[in-house]
């Protein structure tokens, strides 16, 4: 598999996009709206000409100081955020548009939409439309796949199912694929490598597991679903003490000095009626602000922290808004990042 390499530099409205990537397998770019993620896709697809840089697939250069390949000259399959299906064409007609070879019927079968071949897009569900758009992208027999917010138009129930199916399609395609999304859960499910993009620059590029275990900064920690507790850190022998800005103390095994934030994931926090007699060094007593049930898990906001516990644990504690609980977590589960 040839690697897709992109070194893109171009001015945007509020900042300059300066980003370098090497895409092998599936890579996801995740970050807030307006961070420059979709601009990267447009530049690779040839829909935007960067001010400077280089874009190539292996040794095949698509853009540099002397070269510019038009969109139709780039072997790219692109899945747009709103799918962009032709409303007057059937499913088969949409997939056949721009197809190379006789792969249309095979793709319809592969993506489970053969029975919809004669249907119009307006009669399809969101998940079905997404499959059609993906089939159309693959029908070009591309050497690179680009996906712009591929799951954002789906409801929560459909999203979970399609996410698993899409990951399998991306793996079986065996192509460099670049996904952009604002949702870390989608990025982690679809890609082996995730880049966090903020204001046109990559803050951190790593596996989803690495981003959770060792976030480069507070923004990466928050994006991956962590609680952030800000304060001033003083490193000691084996343990660092973080004096919180709002009062209280947090302990961590990370060595950091000065302004810092504790990164604590909800699933590392346990709840109790009273401070437990255990080895955990961090305890925070506060009122329950909210209780949200998500299947067999319950997210409980306790003061500045959100804990995620099993429904059984929440029921056993009788968790209710307004009651006072103690949130507990270990120093070894507390990452510290400098601010």
PDB file of C-alpha atoms in Angstrom, residues 36-297:
ATOM      1  CA  UNK A  36      -9.186  23.130   9.486  1.00  0.00           C
ATOM      2  CA  UNK A  37      -9.978  19.413   9.221  1.00  0.00           C
ATOM      3  CA  UNK A  38     -12.247  19.617   6.166  1.00  0.00           C
ATOM      4  CA  UNK A  39      -9.777  21.959   4.467  1.00  0.00           C
ATOM      5  CA  UNK A  40      -7.237  19.127   4.601  1.00  0.00           C
ATOM      6  CA  UNK A  41      -9.681  16.815   2.798  1.00  0.00           C
ATOM      7  CA  UNK A  42     -10.474  19.440   0.167  1.00  0.00           C
ATOM      8  CA  UNK A  43      -6.774  20.043  -0.482  1.00  0.00           C
ATOM      9  CA  UNK A  44      -6.065  16.317  -0.902  1.00  0.00           C
ATOM     10  CA  UNK A  45      -9.086  15.877  -3.182  1.00  0.00           C
ATOM     11  CA  UNK A  46      -7.984  18.806  -5.333  1.00  0.00           C
ATOM     12  CA  UNK A  47     -10.945  21.007  -4.435  1.00  0.00           C
ATOM     13  CA  UNK A  48      -8.630  23.610  -2.897  1.00  0.00           C
ATOM     14  CA  UNK A  49      -5.110  24.616  -3.877  1.00  0.00           C
ATOM     15  CA  UNK A  50      -2.909  25.229  -0.815  1.00  0.00           C
ATOM     16  CA  UNK A  51      -0.552  28.182  -0.689  1.00  0.00           C
ATOM     17  CA  UNK A  52       2.414  25.833  -0.315  1.00  0.00           C
ATOM     18  CA  UNK A  53       3.354  22.253   0.472  1.00  0.00           C
ATOM     19  CA  UNK A  54       3.272  18.850  -1.182  1.00  0.00           C
ATOM     20  CA  UNK A  55       0.650  16.128  -1.610  1.00  0.00           C
ATOM     21  CA  UNK A  56       1.591  12.729  -3.027  1.00  0.00           C
ATOM     22  CA  UNK A  57       0.565   9.094  -3.118  1.00  0.00           C
ATOM     23  CA  UNK A  58       3.782   7.156  -2.961  1.00  0.00           C
ATOM     24  CA  UNK A  59       5.915   8.645  -5.729  1.00  0.00           C
ATOM     25  CA  UNK A  60       2.915  10.083  -7.582  1.00  0.00           C
ATOM     26  CA  UNK A  61       2.923  13.831  -6.835  1.00  0.00           C
ATOM     27  CA  UNK A  62      -0.483  15.547  -6.927  1.00  0.00           C
ATOM     28  CA  UNK A  63       0.622  18.972  -5.719  1.00  0.00           C
ATOM     29  CA  UNK A  64       3.850  20.846  -5.124  1.00  0.00           C
ATOM     30  CA  UNK A  65       5.496  24.066  -6.319  1.00  0.00           C
ATOM     31  CA  UNK A  66       5.458  22.799  -9.932  1.00  0.00           C
ATOM     32  CA  UNK A  67       2.589  20.301 -10.020  1.00  0.00           C
ATOM     33  CA  UNK A  68      -1.203  20.559  -9.811  1.00  0.00           C
ATOM     34  CA  UNK A  69      -3.452  17.570 -10.498  1.00  0.00           C
ATOM     35  CA  UNK A  70      -7.102  18.470 -11.046  1.00  0.00           C
ATOM     36  CA  UNK A  71      -9.698  16.602  -8.916  1.00  0.00           C
ATOM     37  CA  UNK A  72     -10.662  14.274 -11.780  1.00  0.00           C
ATOM     38  CA  UNK A  73      -6.998  13.329 -12.189  1.00  0.00           C
ATOM     39  CA  UNK A  74      -6.636  12.151  -8.583  1.00  0.00           C
ATOM     40  CA  UNK A  75      -7.630   8.540  -7.765  1.00  0.00           C
ATOM     41  CA  UNK A  76      -9.708   9.619  -4.770  1.00  0.00           C
ATOM     42  CA  UNK A  77     -13.033   8.329  -3.486  1.00  0.00           C
ATOM     43  CA  UNK A  78     -14.758  10.911  -1.289  1.00  0.00           C
ATOM     44  CA  UNK A  79     -17.666  10.485   1.095  1.00  0.00           C
ATOM     45  CA  UNK A  80     -19.223  13.900   1.746  1.00  0.00           C
ATOM     46  CA  UNK A  81     -20.809  14.875   5.059  1.00  0.00           C
ATOM     47  CA  UNK A  82     -24.334  15.100   3.620  1.00  0.00           C
ATOM     48  CA  UNK A  83     -23.635  12.221   1.160  1.00  0.00           C
ATOM     49  CA  UNK A  84     -24.476  14.424  -1.902  1.00  0.00           C
ATOM     50  CA  UNK A  85     -26.515  11.737  -3.666  1.00  0.00           C
ATOM     51  CA  UNK A  86     -28.196  12.652  -6.939  1.00  0.00           C
ATOM     52  CA  UNK A  87     -31.916  12.808  -6.047  1.00  0.00           C
ATOM     53  CA  UNK A  88     -33.100  11.926  -9.582  1.00  0.00           C
ATOM     54  CA  UNK A  89     -30.943   8.788  -9.856  1.00  0.00           C
ATOM     55  CA  UNK A  90     -31.685   5.390  -8.354  1.00  0.00           C
ATOM     56  CA  UNK A  91     -29.284   3.702  -5.959  1.00  0.00           C
ATOM     57  CA  UNK A  92     -27.738   1.807  -8.865  1.00  0.00           C
ATOM     58  CA  UNK A  93     -27.529   5.007 -10.908  1.00  0.00           C
ATOM     59  CA  UNK A  94     -25.778   6.878  -8.097  1.00  0.00           C
ATOM     60  CA  UNK A  95     -23.216   4.128  -7.590  1.00  0.00           C
ATOM     61  CA  UNK A  96     -22.683   3.732 -11.343  1.00  0.00           C
ATOM     62  CA  UNK A  97     -22.010   7.463 -11.769  1.00  0.00           C
ATOM     63  CA  UNK A  98     -18.301   7.700 -12.445  1.00  0.00           C
ATOM     64  CA  UNK A  99     -17.780   3.964 -11.792  1.00  0.00           C
ATOM     65  CA  UNK A 100     -14.912   2.164 -13.416  1.00  0.00           C
ATOM     66  CA  UNK A 101     -15.327  -1.419 -14.593  1.00  0.00           C
ATOM     67  CA  UNK A 102     -18.231  -3.649 -13.651  1.00  0.00           C
ATOM     68  CA  UNK A 103     -18.065  -3.321  -9.865  1.00  0.00           C
ATOM     69  CA  UNK A 104     -21.496  -1.748  -9.238  1.00  0.00           C
ATOM     70  CA  UNK A 105     -23.526  -4.881  -8.506  1.00  0.00           C
ATOM     71  CA  UNK A 106     -20.680  -6.350  -6.450  1.00  0.00           C
ATOM     72  CA  UNK A 107     -20.530  -3.220  -4.296  1.00  0.00           C
ATOM     73  CA  UNK A 108     -24.292  -3.182  -3.809  1.00  0.00           C
ATOM     74  CA  UNK A 109     -24.084  -6.752  -2.536  1.00  0.00           C
ATOM     75  CA  UNK A 110     -21.017  -6.082  -0.399  1.00  0.00           C
ATOM     76  CA  UNK A 111     -22.665  -3.134   1.360  1.00  0.00           C
ATOM     77  CA  UNK A 112     -26.043  -4.855   1.778  1.00  0.00           C
ATOM     78  CA  UNK A 113     -28.042  -2.530  -0.471  1.00  0.00           C
ATOM     79  CA  UNK A 114     -28.633  -4.715  -3.541  1.00  0.00           C
ATOM     80  CA  UNK A 115     -32.343  -4.889  -2.690  1.00  0.00           C
ATOM     81  CA  UNK A 116     -32.468  -1.073  -2.897  1.00  0.00           C
ATOM     82  CA  UNK A 117     -30.930  -0.853  -6.377  1.00  0.00           C
ATOM     83  CA  UNK A 118     -34.030   0.714  -7.968  1.00  0.00           C
ATOM     84  CA  UNK A 119     -34.938   3.014  -5.048  1.00  0.00           C
ATOM     85  CA  UNK A 120     -34.497   6.791  -5.060  1.00  0.00           C
ATOM     86  CA  UNK A 121     -32.416   8.479  -2.309  1.00  0.00           C
ATOM     87  CA  UNK A 122     -35.483  10.241  -0.866  1.00  0.00           C
ATOM     88  CA  UNK A 123     -36.953   6.866   0.140  1.00  0.00           C
ATOM     89  CA  UNK A 124     -33.841   5.711   2.022  1.00  0.00           C
ATOM     90  CA  UNK A 125     -32.942   5.936   5.693  1.00  0.00           C
ATOM     91  CA  UNK A 126     -29.819   7.799   6.789  1.00  0.00           C
ATOM     92  CA  UNK A 127     -27.863   4.572   7.174  1.00  0.00           C
ATOM     93  CA  UNK A 128     -28.924   3.382   3.728  1.00  0.00           C
ATOM     94  CA  UNK A 129     -27.933   6.687   2.158  1.00  0.00           C
ATOM     95  CA  UNK A 130     -24.540   6.431   3.794  1.00  0.00           C
ATOM     96  CA  UNK A 131     -24.002   2.958   2.329  1.00  0.00           C
ATOM     97  CA  UNK A 132     -24.950   4.215  -1.132  1.00  0.00           C
ATOM     98  CA  UNK A 133     -22.539   7.147  -0.857  1.00  0.00           C
ATOM     99  CA  UNK A 134     -19.768   4.822   0.277  1.00  0.00           C
ATOM    100  CA  UNK A 135     -20.485   2.410  -2.577  1.00  0.00           C
ATOM    101  CA  UNK A 136     -20.303   5.314  -5.026  1.00  0.00           C
ATOM    102  CA  UNK A 137     -16.926   6.380  -3.612  1.00  0.00           C
ATOM    103  CA  UNK A 138     -15.576   2.833  -3.895  1.00  0.00           C
ATOM    104  CA  UNK A 139     -16.971   2.375  -7.433  1.00  0.00           C
ATOM    105  CA  UNK A 140     -14.312   4.753  -8.735  1.00  0.00           C
ATOM    106  CA  UNK A 141     -11.754   2.101  -7.737  1.00  0.00           C
ATOM    107  CA  UNK A 142      -9.844   4.766  -5.801  1.00  0.00           C
ATOM    108  CA  UNK A 143      -6.385   4.477  -4.318  1.00  0.00           C
ATOM    109  CA  UNK A 144      -7.316   6.832  -1.451  1.00  0.00           C
ATOM    110  CA  UNK A 145     -10.539   7.272   0.535  1.00  0.00           C
ATOM    111  CA  UNK A 146     -11.557  10.577   2.123  1.00  0.00           C
ATOM    112  CA  UNK A 147     -14.497  10.703   4.559  1.00  0.00           C
ATOM    113  CA  UNK A 148     -15.934  13.981   5.861  1.00  0.00           C
ATOM    114  CA  UNK A 149     -17.949  13.502   9.097  1.00  0.00           C
ATOM    115  CA  UNK A 150     -19.254  10.142   7.805  1.00  0.00           C
ATOM    116  CA  UNK A 151     -21.489   9.456  10.834  1.00  0.00           C
ATOM    117  CA  UNK A 152     -22.729  12.914  11.820  1.00  0.00           C
ATOM    118  CA  UNK A 153     -26.008  12.677   9.883  1.00  0.00           C
ATOM    119  CA  UNK A 154     -27.078   9.461  11.631  1.00  0.00           C
ATOM    120  CA  UNK A 155     -29.206   8.990  14.736  1.00  0.00           C
ATOM    121  CA  UNK A 156     -27.564   7.420  17.799  1.00  0.00           C
ATOM    122  CA  UNK A 157     -28.980   3.927  17.233  1.00  0.00           C
ATOM    123  CA  UNK A 158     -28.015   3.772  13.549  1.00  0.00           C
ATOM    124  CA  UNK A 159     -24.666   5.403  14.237  1.00  0.00           C
ATOM    125  CA  UNK A 160     -23.454   2.540  16.436  1.00  0.00           C
ATOM    126  CA  UNK A 161     -24.325  -0.090  13.848  1.00  0.00           C
ATOM    127  CA  UNK A 162     -22.948   1.811  10.859  1.00  0.00           C
ATOM    128  CA  UNK A 163     -19.756   2.674  12.748  1.00  0.00           C
ATOM    129  CA  UNK A 164     -18.878  -1.027  13.070  1.00  0.00           C
ATOM    130  CA  UNK A 165     -19.769  -1.721   9.442  1.00  0.00           C
ATOM    131  CA  UNK A 166     -17.756   1.248   8.196  1.00  0.00           C
ATOM    132  CA  UNK A 167     -14.659   0.188  10.124  1.00  0.00           C
ATOM    133  CA  UNK A 168     -14.853  -3.253   8.516  1.00  0.00           C
ATOM    134  CA  UNK A 169     -15.241  -1.720   5.039  1.00  0.00           C
ATOM    135  CA  UNK A 170     -12.230   0.530   5.602  1.00  0.00           C
ATOM    136  CA  UNK A 171     -10.118  -2.393   6.770  1.00  0.00           C
ATOM    137  CA  UNK A 172     -11.132  -4.674   3.916  1.00  0.00           C
ATOM    138  CA  UNK A 173     -10.581  -1.921   1.303  1.00  0.00           C
ATOM    139  CA  UNK A 174      -6.869  -1.921   2.104  1.00  0.00           C
ATOM    140  CA  UNK A 175      -6.463   1.736   1.086  1.00  0.00           C
ATOM    141  CA  UNK A 176      -5.076   4.832   2.787  1.00  0.00           C
ATOM    142  CA  UNK A 177      -8.177   6.436   4.299  1.00  0.00           C
ATOM    143  CA  UNK A 178      -8.467   9.812   6.003  1.00  0.00           C
ATOM    144  CA  UNK A 179     -11.529  10.481   8.178  1.00  0.00           C
ATOM    145  CA  UNK A 180     -12.399  13.864   9.680  1.00  0.00           C
ATOM    146  CA  UNK A 181     -14.831  14.143  12.573  1.00  0.00           C
ATOM    147  CA  UNK A 182     -15.526  16.233  15.674  1.00  0.00           C
ATOM    148  CA  UNK A 183     -16.386  13.089  17.685  1.00  0.00           C
ATOM    149  CA  UNK A 184     -13.508  11.270  19.405  1.00  0.00           C
ATOM    150  CA  UNK A 185     -15.585   8.114  19.862  1.00  0.00           C
ATOM    151  CA  UNK A 186     -16.126   7.891  16.094  1.00  0.00           C
ATOM    152  CA  UNK A 187     -12.442   8.568  15.426  1.00  0.00           C
ATOM    153  CA  UNK A 188     -11.304   5.933  17.919  1.00  0.00           C
ATOM    154  CA  UNK A 189     -13.713   3.329  16.504  1.00  0.00           C
ATOM    155  CA  UNK A 190     -12.744   3.887  12.860  1.00  0.00           C
ATOM    156  CA  UNK A 191      -9.012   4.629  12.890  1.00  0.00           C
ATOM    157  CA  UNK A 192      -5.810   3.097  14.150  1.00  0.00           C
ATOM    158  CA  UNK A 193      -4.173   6.525  14.390  1.00  0.00           C
ATOM    159  CA  UNK A 194      -5.925   9.737  15.476  1.00  0.00           C
ATOM    160  CA  UNK A 195      -4.669  13.287  15.099  1.00  0.00           C
ATOM    161  CA  UNK A 196      -6.136  16.017  17.313  1.00  0.00           C
ATOM    162  CA  UNK A 197      -6.346  19.234  15.269  1.00  0.00           C
ATOM    163  CA  UNK A 198      -6.810  22.675  16.826  1.00  0.00           C
ATOM    164  CA  UNK A 199      -6.468  25.988  14.971  1.00  0.00           C
ATOM    165  CA  UNK A 200      -4.869  24.389  11.937  1.00  0.00           C
ATOM    166  CA  UNK A 201      -2.202  22.373  13.756  1.00  0.00           C
ATOM    167  CA  UNK A 202      -1.920  18.820  15.041  1.00  0.00           C
ATOM    168  CA  UNK A 203      -1.713  18.866  18.834  1.00  0.00           C
ATOM    169  CA  UNK A 204      -1.074  15.128  19.101  1.00  0.00           C
ATOM    170  CA  UNK A 205      -0.968  12.194  16.669  1.00  0.00           C
ATOM    171  CA  UNK A 206      -1.175   8.736  18.231  1.00  0.00           C
ATOM    172  CA  UNK A 207      -3.308   5.649  18.690  1.00  0.00           C
ATOM    173  CA  UNK A 208      -6.629   6.215  20.499  1.00  0.00           C
ATOM    174  CA  UNK A 209      -5.255   4.261  23.460  1.00  0.00           C
ATOM    175  CA  UNK A 210      -2.176   6.506  23.639  1.00  0.00           C
ATOM    176  CA  UNK A 211      -4.288   9.670  23.510  1.00  0.00           C
ATOM    177  CA  UNK A 212      -6.334   8.453  26.481  1.00  0.00           C
ATOM    178  CA  UNK A 213      -3.367   7.148  28.490  1.00  0.00           C
ATOM    179  CA  UNK A 214      -0.989  10.051  27.801  1.00  0.00           C
ATOM    180  CA  UNK A 215      -2.752  13.192  26.482  1.00  0.00           C
ATOM    181  CA  UNK A 216      -0.280  15.830  25.356  1.00  0.00           C
ATOM    182  CA  UNK A 217      -2.268  18.688  26.865  1.00  0.00           C
ATOM    183  CA  UNK A 218      -5.512  19.628  28.591  1.00  0.00           C
ATOM    184  CA  UNK A 219      -7.415  20.027  25.317  1.00  0.00           C
ATOM    185  CA  UNK A 220      -6.556  16.491  24.193  1.00  0.00           C
ATOM    186  CA  UNK A 221      -7.584  15.156  27.592  1.00  0.00           C
ATOM    187  CA  UNK A 222     -10.944  16.940  27.475  1.00  0.00           C
ATOM    188  CA  UNK A 223     -11.563  15.845  23.884  1.00  0.00           C
ATOM    189  CA  UNK A 224     -11.072  12.204  24.818  1.00  0.00           C
ATOM    190  CA  UNK A 225     -13.706  12.481  27.555  1.00  0.00           C
ATOM    191  CA  UNK A 226     -11.697  13.287  30.689  1.00  0.00           C
ATOM    192  CA  UNK A 227     -12.488  15.523  33.632  1.00  0.00           C
ATOM    193  CA  UNK A 228     -10.084  18.459  33.942  1.00  0.00           C
ATOM    194  CA  UNK A 229      -9.157  19.844  37.354  1.00  0.00           C
ATOM    195  CA  UNK A 230      -6.909  22.923  37.146  1.00  0.00           C
ATOM    196  CA  UNK A 231      -4.458  24.064  39.758  1.00  0.00           C
ATOM    197  CA  UNK A 232      -0.800  24.455  40.741  1.00  0.00           C
ATOM    198  CA  UNK A 233       1.437  21.380  40.935  1.00  0.00           C
ATOM    199  CA  UNK A 234       4.339  20.727  43.272  1.00  0.00           C
ATOM    200  CA  UNK A 235       6.357  17.578  42.609  1.00  0.00           C
ATOM    201  CA  UNK A 236       7.428  15.513  45.595  1.00  0.00           C
ATOM    202  CA  UNK A 237       9.122  12.161  46.051  1.00  0.00           C
ATOM    203  CA  UNK A 238       7.014   9.768  44.010  1.00  0.00           C
ATOM    204  CA  UNK A 239       3.858  11.917  44.216  1.00  0.00           C
ATOM    205  CA  UNK A 240       2.908  15.332  42.877  1.00  0.00           C
ATOM    206  CA  UNK A 241       0.443  17.517  44.785  1.00  0.00           C
ATOM    207  CA  UNK A 242      -1.978  19.653  42.768  1.00  0.00           C
ATOM    208  CA  UNK A 243      -3.622  22.498  44.707  1.00  0.00           C
ATOM    209  CA  UNK A 244      -6.883  23.099  42.859  1.00  0.00           C
ATOM    210  CA  UNK A 245      -7.893  26.599  41.830  1.00  0.00           C
ATOM    211  CA  UNK A 246     -11.307  26.117  43.443  1.00  0.00           C
ATOM    212  CA  UNK A 247      -9.906  24.590  46.629  1.00  0.00           C
ATOM    213  CA  UNK A 248      -8.911  21.052  47.480  1.00  0.00           C
ATOM    214  CA  UNK A 249      -5.953  18.826  46.659  1.00  0.00           C
ATOM    215  CA  UNK A 250      -5.341  16.128  44.060  1.00  0.00           C
ATOM    216  CA  UNK A 251      -2.442  13.669  44.049  1.00  0.00           C
ATOM    217  CA  UNK A 252      -0.772  12.155  40.995  1.00  0.00           C
ATOM    218  CA  UNK A 253       2.233   9.975  40.235  1.00  0.00           C
ATOM    219  CA  UNK A 254       3.124  12.237  37.269  1.00  0.00           C
ATOM    220  CA  UNK A 255       5.950  14.725  37.881  1.00  0.00           C
ATOM    221  CA  UNK A 256       4.850  18.254  36.904  1.00  0.00           C
ATOM    222  CA  UNK A 257       5.638  21.695  38.347  1.00  0.00           C
ATOM    223  CA  UNK A 258       3.597  24.900  38.127  1.00  0.00           C
ATOM    224  CA  UNK A 259       0.256  25.520  36.446  1.00  0.00           C
ATOM    225  CA  UNK A 260      -1.273  22.158  35.510  1.00  0.00           C
ATOM    226  CA  UNK A 261      -4.477  20.235  35.028  1.00  0.00           C
ATOM    227  CA  UNK A 262      -5.358  16.820  36.388  1.00  0.00           C
ATOM    228  CA  UNK A 263      -6.846  14.566  33.712  1.00  0.00           C
ATOM    229  CA  UNK A 264      -9.242  12.059  35.293  1.00  0.00           C
ATOM    230  CA  UNK A 265     -11.433   9.724  33.259  1.00  0.00           C
ATOM    231  CA  UNK A 266     -15.004   9.091  34.475  1.00  0.00           C
ATOM    232  CA  UNK A 267     -14.580   5.306  34.493  1.00  0.00           C
ATOM    233  CA  UNK A 268     -11.667   5.628  36.961  1.00  0.00           C
ATOM    234  CA  UNK A 269     -13.885   7.347  39.549  1.00  0.00           C
ATOM    235  CA  UNK A 270     -15.857   5.396  42.150  1.00  0.00           C
ATOM    236  CA  UNK A 271     -18.652   6.748  44.361  1.00  0.00           C
ATOM    237  CA  UNK A 272     -19.528   6.168  47.991  1.00  0.00           C
ATOM    238  CA  UNK A 273     -21.592   7.657  50.816  1.00  0.00           C
ATOM    239  CA  UNK A 274     -18.493   8.197  52.966  1.00  0.00           C
ATOM    240  CA  UNK A 275     -14.769   8.349  52.382  1.00  0.00           C
ATOM    241  CA  UNK A 276     -13.638   4.730  51.872  1.00  0.00           C
ATOM    242  CA  UNK A 277     -10.759   3.199  53.804  1.00  0.00           C
ATOM    243  CA  UNK A 278      -8.660   2.109  50.838  1.00  0.00           C
ATOM    244  CA  UNK A 279      -5.405   2.878  49.030  1.00  0.00           C
ATOM    245  CA  UNK A 280      -6.856   5.611  46.796  1.00  0.00           C
ATOM    246  CA  UNK A 281      -5.401   9.012  47.651  1.00  0.00           C
ATOM    247  CA  UNK A 282      -7.953  11.252  45.942  1.00  0.00           C
ATOM    248  CA  UNK A 283     -11.326  11.961  47.569  1.00  0.00           C
ATOM    249  CA  UNK A 284     -13.799  14.691  46.688  1.00  0.00           C
ATOM    250  CA  UNK A 285     -17.063  15.182  48.587  1.00  0.00           C
ATOM    251  CA  UNK A 286     -19.757  17.201  46.828  1.00  0.00           C
ATOM    252  CA  UNK A 287     -23.418  17.292  45.885  1.00  0.00           C
ATOM    253  CA  UNK A 288     -24.707  15.316  42.920  1.00  0.00           C
ATOM    254  CA  UNK A 289     -25.576  17.810  40.168  1.00  0.00           C
ATOM    255  CA  UNK A 290     -26.989  15.362  37.627  1.00  0.00           C
ATOM    256  CA  UNK A 291     -27.609  11.666  36.977  1.00  0.00           C
ATOM    257  CA  UNK A 292     -27.702  10.400  33.379  1.00  0.00           C
ATOM    258  CA  UNK A 293     -28.442   6.788  32.479  1.00  0.00           C
ATOM    259  CA  UNK A 294     -26.811   5.373  29.338  1.00  0.00           C
ATOM    260  CA  UNK A 295     -27.835   1.736  28.975  1.00  0.00           C
ATOM    261  CA  UNK A 296     -26.187  -0.218  31.779  1.00  0.00           C
ATOM    262  CA  UNK A 297     -23.932   2.724  32.704  1.00  0.00           C
TER     263      UNK A 297
END
